[in-house]
GROMACS .gro file of C-alpha atoms in nm:
model
  350
    1MET     CA    1  -0.578   1.358  -2.862
    2SER     CA    2  -0.936   1.279  -2.769
    3HIS     CA    3  -1.107   1.356  -2.439
    4GLN     CA    4  -1.439   1.279  -2.275
    5THR     CA    5  -1.593   1.613  -2.374
    6GLY     CA    6  -1.401   1.650  -2.698
    7ILE     CA    7  -1.265   1.983  -2.574
    8GLN     CA    8  -0.902   2.035  -2.671
    9ALA     CA    9  -0.646   2.305  -2.608
   10SER     CA   10  -0.594   2.563  -2.881
   11THR     CA   11  -0.248   2.637  -3.017
   12GLU     CA   12  -0.250   2.966  -2.824
   13VAL     CA   13  -0.316   2.780  -2.498
   14MET     CA   14  -0.039   2.527  -2.557
   15ASP     CA   15   0.204   2.807  -2.636
   16ILE     CA   16   0.120   3.010  -2.326
   17PHE     CA   17   0.134   2.694  -2.112
   18SER     CA   18   0.489   2.637  -2.229
   19ARG     CA   19   0.598   2.991  -2.140
   20ALA     CA   20   0.409   2.987  -1.809
   21ARG     CA   21   0.587   2.671  -1.692
   22ASN     CA   22   0.913   2.859  -1.730
   23GLY     CA   23   0.791   3.128  -1.489
   24GLU     CA   24   0.691   3.402  -1.734
   25TYR     CA   25   0.342   3.446  -1.585
   26ARG     CA   26   0.194   3.465  -1.236
   27LEU     CA   27  -0.162   3.383  -1.337
   28LEU     CA   28  -0.347   3.226  -1.629
   29LYS     CA   29  -0.723   3.222  -1.673
   30ILE     CA   30  -0.841   2.944  -1.903
   31VAL     CA   31  -1.198   2.932  -2.037
   32ILE     CA   32  -1.395   2.721  -2.285
   33GLU     CA   33  -1.487   2.907  -2.602
   34ASN     CA   34  -1.609   2.767  -2.932
   35GLU     CA   35  -1.564   2.407  -2.814
   36GLN     CA   36  -1.198   2.450  -2.720
   37LEU     CA   37  -0.979   2.575  -2.438
   38ALA     CA   38  -0.881   2.939  -2.474
   39VAL     CA   39  -0.680   3.198  -2.279
   40GLY     CA   40  -0.919   3.427  -2.094
   41SER     CA   41  -0.654   3.646  -1.933
   42PHE     CA   42  -0.306   3.641  -1.780
   43LYS     CA   43  -0.093   3.844  -1.540
   44LYS     CA   44   0.279   3.865  -1.471
   45ALA     CA   45   0.440   3.865  -1.129
   46ALA     CA   46   0.537   4.189  -0.956
   47LYS     CA   47   0.545   4.090  -0.587
   48SER     CA   48   0.554   3.770  -0.382
   49TRP     CA   49   0.280   3.517  -0.453
   50ASP     CA   50   0.081   3.575  -0.132
   51GLN     CA   51   0.088   3.955  -0.171
   52GLU     CA   52  -0.067   3.932  -0.516
   53TYR     CA   53  -0.298   3.638  -0.467
   54ASP     CA   54  -0.631   3.800  -0.374
   55SER     CA   55  -0.597   4.099  -0.606
   56TYR     CA   56  -0.507   3.875  -0.900
   57VAL     CA   57  -0.729   3.571  -0.846
   58LEU     CA   58  -1.050   3.732  -0.717
   59SER     CA   59  -1.054   3.993  -0.993
   60MET     CA   60  -1.067   3.713  -1.253
   61LEU     CA   61  -1.380   3.548  -1.116
   62GLU     CA   62  -1.724   3.614  -1.265
   63ASP     CA   63  -2.046   3.542  -1.074
   64LYS     CA   64  -2.209   3.334  -1.347
   65GLU     CA   65  -1.918   3.201  -1.553
   66PRO     CA   66  -1.700   2.901  -1.459
   67ALA     CA   67  -1.328   2.920  -1.530
   68TYR     CA   68  -0.994   2.759  -1.455
   69ILE     CA   69  -0.728   2.966  -1.276
   70LEU     CA   70  -0.364   2.862  -1.272
   71TYR     CA   71  -0.167   3.059  -1.013
   72ARG     CA   72   0.210   3.033  -0.982
   73LEU     CA   73   0.378   3.003  -0.644
   74ASP     CA   74   0.736   3.112  -0.582
   75SER     CA   75   0.843   2.760  -0.487
   76GLN     CA   76   0.981   2.501  -0.728
   77ASN     CA   77   1.000   2.123  -0.751
   78ALA     CA   78   1.190   1.890  -0.985
   79GLN     CA   79   0.954   1.987  -1.270
   80GLY     CA   80   0.994   2.362  -1.224
   81TYR     CA   81   0.765   2.621  -1.065
   82GLU     CA   82   0.474   2.494  -0.854
   83TRP     CA   83   0.119   2.609  -0.930
   84ILE     CA   84  -0.223   2.619  -0.768
   85PHE     CA   85  -0.506   2.495  -0.987
   86VAL     CA   86  -0.839   2.664  -0.908
   87ALA     CA   87  -1.159   2.517  -1.049
   88TRP     CA   88  -1.413   2.801  -1.029
   89SER     CA   89  -1.779   2.696  -1.063
   90PRO     CA   90  -2.014   2.959  -0.914
   91ASP     CA   91  -2.354   2.853  -0.786
   92PHE     CA   92  -2.545   3.074  -1.031
   93SER     CA   93  -2.376   2.952  -1.349
   94PRO     CA   94  -2.584   2.736  -1.590
   95VAL     CA   95  -2.592   2.364  -1.511
   96ARG     CA   96  -2.463   2.272  -1.857
   97GLN     CA   97  -2.163   2.499  -1.809
   98LYS     CA   98  -2.088   2.346  -1.471
   99MET     CA   99  -2.099   1.996  -1.618
  100LEU     CA  100  -1.883   2.091  -1.916
  101TYR     CA  101  -1.614   2.253  -1.701
  102ALA     CA  102  -1.618   1.963  -1.454
  103ALA     CA  103  -1.572   1.708  -1.733
  104THR     CA  104  -1.289   1.907  -1.894
  105ARG     CA  105  -1.090   1.977  -1.577
  106ALA     CA  106  -0.868   1.668  -1.617
  107THR     CA  107  -0.784   1.777  -1.973
  108VAL     CA  108  -0.659   2.117  -1.856
  109LYS     CA  109  -0.436   1.965  -1.589
  110LYS     CA  110  -0.299   1.707  -1.832
  111GLU     CA  111  -0.217   1.964  -2.099
  112PHE     CA  112  -0.053   2.196  -1.848
  113GLY     CA  113   0.141   1.917  -1.677
  114GLY     CA  114   0.021   1.757  -1.355
  115GLY     CA  115   0.373   1.755  -1.210
  116HIS     CA  116   0.365   2.135  -1.185
  117ILE     CA  117   0.037   2.148  -0.989
  118LYS     CA  118   0.103   2.145  -0.615
  119ASP     CA  119  -0.253   2.203  -0.492
  120GLU     CA  120  -0.599   2.191  -0.646
  121ILE     CA  121  -0.892   2.375  -0.493
  122PHE     CA  122  -1.255   2.392  -0.597
  123GLY     CA  123  -1.479   2.687  -0.522
  124THR     CA  124  -1.835   2.807  -0.569
  125THR     CA  125  -1.786   3.133  -0.378
  126LYS     CA  126  -1.495   3.375  -0.367
  127ASP     CA  127  -1.433   3.293  -0.004
  128ASP     CA  128  -1.359   2.933  -0.106
  129VAL     CA  129  -1.072   3.033  -0.335
  130SER     CA  130  -0.940   3.344  -0.159
  131LEU     CA  131  -0.600   3.339   0.012
  132SER     CA  132  -0.776   3.271   0.340
  133GLY     CA  133  -0.971   2.985   0.180
  134TYR     CA  134  -0.652   2.840   0.035
  135LYS     CA  135  -0.483   2.846   0.377
  136LYS     CA  136  -0.785   2.672   0.530
  137TYR     CA  137  -0.754   2.409   0.260
  138LEU     CA  138  -0.387   2.353   0.349
  139THR     CA  139  -0.478   2.317   0.716
  140SER     CA  140  -0.747   2.059   0.640
  141VAL     CA  141  -0.511   1.858   0.419
  142ALA     CA  142  -0.244   1.851   0.692
  143ALA     CA  143  -0.490   1.741   0.962
  144PRO     CA  144  -0.515   1.366   1.035
  145CYS     CA  145  -0.814   1.182   0.892
  146PRO     CA  146  -1.105   1.135   1.135
  147LEU     CA  147  -1.115   0.793   1.298
  148THR     CA  148  -1.403   0.553   1.255
  149ALA     CA  149  -1.581   0.432   1.567
  150ALA     CA  150  -1.382   0.106   1.558
  151GLU     CA  151  -1.050   0.286   1.510
  152GLU     CA  152  -1.125   0.522   1.796
  153GLU     CA  153  -1.213   0.226   2.017
  154LEU     CA  154  -0.883   0.056   1.932
  155ARG     CA  155  -0.694   0.380   1.993
  156GLN     CA  156  -0.845   0.408   2.339
  157ILE     CA  157  -0.751   0.048   2.410
  158LYS     CA  158  -0.390   0.122   2.316
  159LEU     CA  159  -0.379   0.438   2.524
  160ASN     CA  160  -0.541   0.298   2.836
  161GLU     CA  161  -0.385  -0.046   2.858
  162VAL     CA  162  -0.012   0.025   2.874
  163LYS     CA  163   0.173  -0.164   3.147
  164THR     CA  164   0.539  -0.221   3.221
  165ASP     CA  165   0.517  -0.567   3.381
  166ILE     CA  166   0.520  -0.779   3.067
  167SER     CA  167   0.437  -1.149   3.104
  168VAL     CA  168   0.184  -1.401   2.980
  169ASP     CA  169  -0.054  -1.269   3.247
  170SER     CA  170  -0.022  -0.898   3.172
  171LYS     CA  171  -0.194  -0.677   2.922
  172HIS     CA  172   0.035  -0.429   2.750
  173GLN     CA  173   0.103  -0.226   2.441
  174THR     CA  174   0.382  -0.316   2.203
  175LEU     CA  175   0.517  -0.166   1.884
  176GLN     CA  176   0.334  -0.440   1.691
  177GLY     CA  177  -0.009  -0.397   1.849
  178VAL     CA  178  -0.218  -0.466   2.160
  179ALA     CA  179  -0.124  -0.769   2.369
  180PHE     CA  180  -0.402  -0.936   2.566
  181PRO     CA  181  -0.286  -1.180   2.836
  182MET     CA  182  -0.340  -1.554   2.795
  183ASN     CA  183  -0.525  -1.732   3.072
  184ARG     CA  184  -0.352  -2.016   3.255
  185GLU     CA  185  -0.537  -2.284   3.061
  186SER     CA  186  -0.409  -2.148   2.731
  187VAL     CA  187  -0.050  -2.133   2.854
  188GLN     CA  188  -0.065  -2.491   2.982
  189ALA     CA  189  -0.207  -2.615   2.650
  190LEU     CA  190   0.074  -2.449   2.455
  191GLU     CA  191   0.333  -2.596   2.690
  192GLN     CA  192   0.184  -2.941   2.627
  193LEU     CA  193   0.202  -2.877   2.253
  194ARG     CA  194   0.567  -2.778   2.291
  195ASP     CA  195   0.633  -3.103   2.483
  196ASN     CA  196   0.453  -3.315   2.220
  197LYS     CA  197   0.167  -3.401   2.455
  198LEU     CA  198  -0.084  -3.225   2.225
  199ASN     CA  199  -0.075  -3.175   1.851
  200TYR     CA  200  -0.329  -2.892   1.817
  201VAL     CA  201  -0.424  -2.582   2.019
  202GLN     CA  202  -0.690  -2.329   1.918
  203LEU     CA  203  -0.712  -1.992   2.094
  204GLU     CA  204  -0.975  -1.718   2.083
  205ILE     CA  205  -1.014  -1.367   2.226
  206ASP     CA  206  -1.255  -1.316   2.512
  207PHE     CA  207  -1.364  -0.962   2.431
  208GLN     CA  208  -1.551  -0.903   2.755
  209ASN     CA  209  -1.255  -0.992   2.976
  210GLU     CA  210  -0.992  -0.887   2.720
  211THR     CA  211  -0.792  -1.207   2.743
  212ILE     CA  212  -0.684  -1.485   2.509
  213VAL     CA  213  -0.848  -1.811   2.612
  214LEU     CA  214  -0.836  -2.176   2.511
  215ALA     CA  215  -1.094  -2.282   2.253
  216SER     CA  216  -0.992  -2.639   2.162
  217THR     CA  217  -0.720  -2.905   2.198
  218ALA     CA  218  -0.894  -3.173   1.992
  219PRO     CA  219  -0.653  -3.430   1.843
  220THR     CA  220  -0.609  -3.317   1.485
  221GLU     CA  221  -0.461  -3.465   1.169
  222ILE     CA  222  -0.404  -3.273   0.848
  223LYS     CA  223  -0.734  -3.397   0.705
  224ASP     CA  224  -0.912  -3.259   1.013
  225LEU     CA  225  -0.768  -2.906   0.992
  226PRO     CA  226  -1.033  -2.756   0.758
  227LYS     CA  227  -1.306  -2.863   1.004
  228ARG     CA  228  -1.127  -2.680   1.287
  229ILE     CA  229  -1.153  -2.339   1.113
  230PRO     CA  230  -1.470  -2.146   1.211
  231LYS     CA  231  -1.655  -1.983   0.923
  232ASP     CA  232  -1.799  -1.696   1.126
  233SER     CA  233  -1.524  -1.592   1.368
  234ALA     CA  234  -1.147  -1.546   1.385
  235ARG     CA  235  -0.912  -1.784   1.567
  236TYR     CA  236  -0.545  -1.852   1.637
  237HIS     CA  237  -0.427  -2.209   1.574
  238PHE     CA  238  -0.104  -2.389   1.666
  239PHE     CA  239  -0.059  -2.720   1.482
  240LEU     CA  240   0.217  -2.980   1.526
  241TYR     CA  241   0.284  -3.069   1.165
  242LYS     CA  242   0.433  -3.422   1.145
  243HIS     CA  243   0.575  -3.509   0.806
  244SER     CA  244   0.870  -3.637   0.608
  245HIS     CA  245   1.102  -3.421   0.405
  246GLU     CA  246   1.387  -3.552   0.190
  247GLY     CA  247   1.388  -3.877   0.387
  248ASP     CA  248   1.381  -3.716   0.732
  249TYR     CA  249   1.093  -3.730   0.978
  250LEU     CA  250   1.010  -3.377   1.103
  251GLU     CA  251   0.775  -3.220   1.356
  252SER     CA  252   0.715  -2.851   1.289
  253ILE     CA  253   0.490  -2.610   1.478
  254VAL     CA  254   0.277  -2.410   1.236
  255PHE     CA  255   0.084  -2.101   1.347
  256ILE     CA  256  -0.240  -2.033   1.156
  257TYR     CA  257  -0.436  -1.708   1.186
  258SER     CA  258  -0.783  -1.761   1.040
  259MET     CA  259  -1.003  -1.462   0.962
  260PRO     CA  260  -1.318  -1.540   0.757
  261GLY     CA  261  -1.337  -1.209   0.575
  262TYR     CA  262  -1.613  -0.960   0.642
  263THR     CA  263  -1.846  -1.196   0.826
  264CYS     CA  264  -1.666  -1.071   1.140
  265SER     CA  265  -1.724  -0.731   1.296
  266ILE     CA  266  -1.473  -0.450   1.244
  267ARG     CA  267  -1.379  -0.464   1.612
  268GLU     CA  268  -1.310  -0.838   1.596
  269ARG     CA  269  -1.097  -0.808   1.283
  270MET     CA  270  -0.893  -0.521   1.426
  271LEU     CA  271  -0.831  -0.680   1.766
  272TYR     CA  272  -0.734  -1.020   1.626
  273SER     CA  273  -0.500  -0.854   1.379
  274SER     CA  274  -0.351  -0.630   1.647
  275CYS     CA  275  -0.299  -0.910   1.902
  276LYS     CA  276  -0.144  -1.155   1.654
  277ASN     CA  277   0.220  -1.042   1.657
  278PRO     CA  278   0.242  -0.989   2.035
  279LEU     CA  279   0.097  -1.339   2.084
  280ILE     CA  280   0.360  -1.495   1.857
  281ASP     CA  281   0.637  -1.300   2.032
  282MET     CA  282   0.513  -1.422   2.369
  283VAL     CA  283   0.498  -1.785   2.251
  284GLU     CA  284   0.843  -1.778   2.095
  285ASN     CA  285   1.029  -1.578   2.359
  286GLN     CA  286   0.862  -1.676   2.685
  287LEU     CA  287   0.734  -2.026   2.616
  288GLU     CA  288   1.041  -2.096   2.398
  289MET     CA  289   0.840  -2.255   2.120
  290GLU     CA  290   0.993  -2.251   1.773
  291VAL     CA  291   0.724  -2.160   1.522
  292GLU     CA  292   0.838  -2.293   1.187
  293LYS     CA  293   0.577  -2.119   0.971
  294LYS     CA  294   0.314  -1.848   1.017
  295LEU     CA  295   0.008  -1.856   0.790
  296GLU     CA  296  -0.296  -1.634   0.740
  297ILE     CA  297  -0.607  -1.781   0.579
  298ASP     CA  298  -0.972  -1.689   0.533
  299ASP     CA  299  -1.104  -2.035   0.449
  300GLY     CA  300  -1.021  -2.371   0.608
  301ASP     CA  301  -1.041  -2.545   0.271
  302GLU     CA  302  -0.701  -2.397   0.190
  303LEU     CA  303  -0.536  -2.625   0.447
  304THR     CA  304  -0.450  -2.929   0.237
  305ALA     CA  305  -0.150  -3.158   0.279
  306ASP     CA  306   0.014  -3.018  -0.034
  307PHE     CA  307  -0.046  -2.659   0.077
  308LEU     CA  308   0.114  -2.714   0.418
  309TYR     CA  309   0.411  -2.897   0.274
  310GLU     CA  310   0.482  -2.628   0.015
  311GLU     CA  311   0.449  -2.352   0.277
  312VAL     CA  312   0.687  -2.520   0.522
  313HIS     CA  313   0.926  -2.635   0.250
  314PRO     CA  314   0.900  -2.389  -0.039
  315LYS     CA  315   1.051  -2.504  -0.364
  316GLN     CA  316   1.397  -2.371  -0.430
  317HIS     CA  317   1.484  -2.211  -0.760
  318ALA     CA  318   1.675  -2.433  -0.996
  319HIS     CA  319   2.052  -2.387  -0.999
  320LYS     CA  320   2.183  -2.162  -1.270
  321GLN     CA  321   2.326  -2.363  -1.558
  322THR     CA  322   2.701  -2.350  -1.600
  323PHE     CA  323   2.830  -2.208  -1.923
  324ALA     CA  324   2.865  -2.478  -2.187
  325LYS     CA  325   3.143  -2.445  -2.440
  326PRO     CA  326   2.983  -2.416  -2.785
  327LYS     CA  327   3.044  -2.696  -3.028
  328GLY     CA  328   3.260  -2.635  -3.328
  329PRO     CA  329   3.131  -2.631  -3.686
  330THR     CA  330   2.992  -2.960  -3.814
  331GLY     CA  331   3.111  -3.139  -4.127
  332LYS     CA  332   3.461  -3.176  -4.271
  333ARG     CA  333   3.726  -2.959  -4.126
  334GLY     CA  334   3.968  -2.984  -4.423
  335ILE     CA  335   4.284  -3.188  -4.477
  336ARG     CA  336   4.522  -3.197  -4.190
  337ARG     CA  337   4.866  -3.072  -4.292
  338LEU     CA  338   5.172  -3.265  -4.169
  339ILE     CA  339   5.492  -3.072  -4.134
  340ARG     CA  340   5.812  -3.280  -4.134
  341ALA     CA  341   6.116  -3.154  -3.958
  342PRO     CA  342   6.421  -3.118  -4.190
  343ALA     CA  343   6.661  -3.417  -4.196
  344ASP     CA  344   7.025  -3.393  -4.112
  345GLY     CA  345   7.210  -3.207  -4.383
  346GLU     CA  346   6.899  -3.047  -4.528
  347SER     CA  347   6.831  -2.679  -4.510
  348PRO     CA  348   6.481  -2.561  -4.417
  349THR     CA  349   6.432  -2.424  -4.767
  350ASP     CA  350   6.519  -2.744  -4.954
   0.00000   0.00000   0.00000
């Protein structure tokens, strides 16, 4: 087995790894000697893991020598005992040694068995890898990740804009996201689309007033759709798709959410994404519009006649073939034998 540094585990290391996984040892110290992994020291358990941790681990650490420490916990998982993997790289150790140990760390974990390692900590001082340092590490891992400025802004929006009077004119929080109210002009345009008086409605978010407003109701055919998609901002589109399918004339409302990638700000992307589902729910449940298909695109050129048709009427899988009885062998099948029934007065053996 080859590795980036060429460092491999000695037979002694592989043997002690096998016994350690079965719980024979509390601690293993692994070092690099003569271009291979070697056992620096080991200790067996006498007390609980937390009672022995500092006395065992800290005594193995040298001020100028990197090392790997494997420390067994008392807990188990499906693989067996769980272990802490400590990568010790003191500040005053030679740079070459630091680089060598850093590049070989993955090899040690792989040879020992990554499924046994519950936690991995890295330390340059003894405080980093002491029992107190390990507990601080667990606390930091359990803590939620810090929010970006945009995420914090969206969180505040969700916290501060909760209302109980839910309608097209109210702003509220739902399980799916943040719902901004639609202005009256937008609602009227969608009602006209529902009643076949319009065939296209484009909506946008007014960030300053935190509402969804009407952007366009231009008469639109399929060939016009790509021109309706802005290349520098997000939009919601409702299109009355008139077409024929299997001999029937159909009119289907298609919802299109266009988001032109990263040309939009983080805030714009997050708010459009968060408002999308509440908007659809409002349109379907309160305006009683049946949305046949919901699409998300980043480029208007995707909206071709073939694309729309295949999205609204996806091809069905072919029916499974029925079992066909296999044909018999070809060629002559031999002479057919005729058996005559015995005549009156004859015995069957005559």
